[in-house]
Amino acid sequence: MDDHNDAGATGAVQGNGADTAPSIGILSQYVKDLSFENPTSPAIYQNQTPPRVDVQFNIGANQVGDDIHEVVLKIDVRSDAGDQVAFVVELAYAGLFVLHNIPEDQVQPFLLGEAPRILFPFARRILADAVRDGGFAPLMLEPIDFNALYFQQIQGQLAEAQSQDVGHA
């Protein structure tokens, strides 16, 4: 029998047996909500106007357990061709992430930057399939740098707070 503490792949184990190594894991990924509307069918299939596509993203995160967080990537897409709505699709794709021993200042950047990056390829495939199954060319969304968007948003909030502070001085 081997009596020594071995951290193995999980990280450092202290002499008292406490695991202090930071770790992140994915418990599950799932469709939380999916809606596809094709309100002007079948007339839309005869429309020769090139479609316009508007895509909106929203990311939310909430703690659902001691070390467990749910991250929801919401993608809303609307396509119009001339004065007709081609399709509207709404997807809320979620993941459950376990964050163990992660420094507090790193939790939000992970949940709002890195976690959506992990979820996005799966959400993109679901959207492409839903649009294709609705009778349209598959919607192929370009990859998105969620980390850069997160840090842009933080910088914008800091700049806004600083300009408000200057206005009140």
PDB file of C-alpha atoms in Angstrom, residues 62-141:
ATOM      1  CA  ASN A  62     -25.165  32.785 -11.991  1.00  0.00           C
ATOM      2  CA  GLN A  63     -23.900  30.616  -9.196  1.00  0.00           C
ATOM      3  CA  VAL A  64     -26.065  27.522  -8.701  1.00  0.00           C
ATOM      4  CA  GLY A  65     -23.959  25.631  -6.158  1.00  0.00           C
ATOM      5  CA  ASP A  66     -20.851  25.955  -3.985  1.00  0.00           C
ATOM      6  CA  ASP A  67     -18.372  25.825  -6.883  1.00  0.00           C
ATOM      7  CA  ILE A  68     -20.915  25.499  -9.722  1.00  0.00           C
ATOM      8  CA  HIS A  69     -21.886  28.285 -12.106  1.00  0.00           C
ATOM      9  CA  GLU A  70     -24.352  28.268 -14.977  1.00  0.00           C
ATOM     10  CA  VAL A  71     -23.316  30.350 -17.990  1.00  0.00           C
ATOM     11  CA  VAL A  72     -26.001  31.120 -20.576  1.00  0.00           C
ATOM     12  CA  LEU A  73     -25.065  32.269 -24.070  1.00  0.00           C
ATOM     13  CA  LYS A  74     -28.160  33.828 -25.624  1.00  0.00           C
ATOM     14  CA  ILE A  75     -28.134  34.422 -29.369  1.00  0.00           C
ATOM     15  CA  ASP A  76     -31.010  36.200 -31.123  1.00  0.00           C
ATOM     16  CA  VAL A  77     -31.056  36.258 -34.919  1.00  0.00           C
ATOM     17  CA  ARG A  78     -33.491  38.040 -37.221  1.00  0.00           C
ATOM     18  CA  SER A  79     -33.346  37.850 -40.985  1.00  0.00           C
ATOM     19  CA  ASP A  80     -35.356  40.128 -43.288  1.00  0.00           C
ATOM     20  CA  ALA A  81     -35.665  40.029 -47.067  1.00  0.00           C
ATOM     21  CA  GLY A  82     -37.115  43.287 -48.287  1.00  0.00           C
ATOM     22  CA  ASP A  83     -40.232  43.947 -46.241  1.00  0.00           C
ATOM     23  CA  GLN A  84     -40.672  40.280 -45.238  1.00  0.00           C
ATOM     24  CA  VAL A  85     -39.309  38.570 -42.154  1.00  0.00           C
ATOM     25  CA  ALA A  86     -37.420  35.519 -43.364  1.00  0.00           C
ATOM     26  CA  PHE A  87     -36.851  33.948 -39.960  1.00  0.00           C
ATOM     27  CA  VAL A  88     -36.347  34.683 -36.291  1.00  0.00           C
ATOM     28  CA  VAL A  89     -34.359  32.285 -34.140  1.00  0.00           C
ATOM     29  CA  GLU A  90     -33.603  32.571 -30.437  1.00  0.00           C
ATOM     30  CA  LEU A  91     -31.229  30.232 -28.684  1.00  0.00           C
ATOM     31  CA  ALA A  92     -30.211  30.110 -25.033  1.00  0.00           C
ATOM     32  CA  TYR A  93     -27.364  27.614 -24.778  1.00  0.00           C
ATOM     33  CA  ALA A  94     -25.978  26.932 -21.327  1.00  0.00           C
ATOM     34  CA  GLY A  95     -23.156  25.189 -19.567  1.00  0.00           C
ATOM     35  CA  LEU A  96     -22.528  24.195 -15.975  1.00  0.00           C
ATOM     36  CA  PHE A  97     -18.962  24.943 -14.950  1.00  0.00           C
ATOM     37  CA  VAL A  98     -17.178  23.863 -11.782  1.00  0.00           C
ATOM     38  CA  LEU A  99     -14.654  26.453 -10.576  1.00  0.00           C
ATOM     39  CA  HIS A 100     -12.573  25.140  -7.688  1.00  0.00           C
ATOM     40  CA  ASN A 101      -9.935  27.277  -5.943  1.00  0.00           C
ATOM     41  CA  ILE A 102     -10.082  29.980  -8.627  1.00  0.00           C
ATOM     42  CA  PRO A 103      -8.981  33.429  -7.383  1.00  0.00           C
ATOM     43  CA  GLU A 104     -12.023  35.699  -6.985  1.00  0.00           C
ATOM     44  CA  ASP A 105     -10.681  38.253  -9.475  1.00  0.00           C
ATOM     45  CA  GLN A 106     -10.512  35.518 -12.149  1.00  0.00           C
ATOM     46  CA  VAL A 107     -14.045  34.118 -11.754  1.00  0.00           C
ATOM     47  CA  GLN A 108     -15.957  36.807 -13.677  1.00  0.00           C
ATOM     48  CA  PRO A 109     -13.434  36.983 -16.567  1.00  0.00           C
ATOM     49  CA  PHE A 110     -13.752  33.213 -16.943  1.00  0.00           C
ATOM     50  CA  LEU A 111     -17.546  33.132 -16.727  1.00  0.00           C
ATOM     51  CA  LEU A 112     -18.136  36.052 -19.117  1.00  0.00           C
ATOM     52  CA  GLY A 113     -15.150  35.630 -21.434  1.00  0.00           C
ATOM     53  CA  GLU A 114     -13.778  32.110 -21.578  1.00  0.00           C
ATOM     54  CA  ALA A 115     -16.922  30.052 -20.844  1.00  0.00           C
ATOM     55  CA  PRO A 116     -18.883  31.600 -23.765  1.00  0.00           C
ATOM     56  CA  ARG A 117     -15.899  30.839 -26.026  1.00  0.00           C
ATOM     57  CA  ILE A 118     -16.177  27.184 -25.004  1.00  0.00           C
ATOM     58  CA  LEU A 119     -19.970  27.116 -25.552  1.00  0.00           C
ATOM     59  CA  PHE A 120     -20.061  29.066 -28.827  1.00  0.00           C
ATOM     60  CA  PRO A 121     -19.097  26.318 -31.343  1.00  0.00           C
ATOM     61  CA  PHE A 122     -21.920  24.114 -30.060  1.00  0.00           C
ATOM     62  CA  ALA A 123     -24.444  26.977 -30.117  1.00  0.00           C
ATOM     63  CA  ARG A 124     -23.310  27.944 -33.629  1.00  0.00           C
ATOM     64  CA  ARG A 125     -23.985  24.414 -34.907  1.00  0.00           C
ATOM     65  CA  ILE A 126     -27.456  24.360 -33.328  1.00  0.00           C
ATOM     66  CA  LEU A 127     -28.306  27.710 -34.970  1.00  0.00           C
ATOM     67  CA  ALA A 128     -26.978  26.596 -38.353  1.00  0.00           C
ATOM     68  CA  ASP A 129     -29.032  23.402 -38.203  1.00  0.00           C
ATOM     69  CA  ALA A 130     -32.212  25.212 -37.093  1.00  0.00           C
ATOM     70  CA  VAL A 131     -31.950  27.761 -39.914  1.00  0.00           C
ATOM     71  CA  ARG A 132     -31.188  25.022 -42.463  1.00  0.00           C
ATOM     72  CA  ASP A 133     -34.100  22.928 -41.177  1.00  0.00           C
ATOM     73  CA  GLY A 134     -36.299  26.025 -41.669  1.00  0.00           C
ATOM     74  CA  GLY A 135     -35.549  25.942 -45.404  1.00  0.00           C
ATOM     75  CA  PHE A 136     -32.790  28.563 -45.541  1.00  0.00           C
ATOM     76  CA  ALA A 137     -29.061  28.414 -46.132  1.00  0.00           C
ATOM     77  CA  PRO A 138     -27.317  27.462 -42.881  1.00  0.00           C
ATOM     78  CA  LEU A 139     -26.339  30.480 -40.793  1.00  0.00           C
ATOM     79  CA  MET A 140     -22.578  30.294 -40.312  1.00  0.00           C
ATOM     80  CA  LEU A 141     -21.600  32.749 -37.592  1.00  0.00           C
TER      81      LEU A 141
END
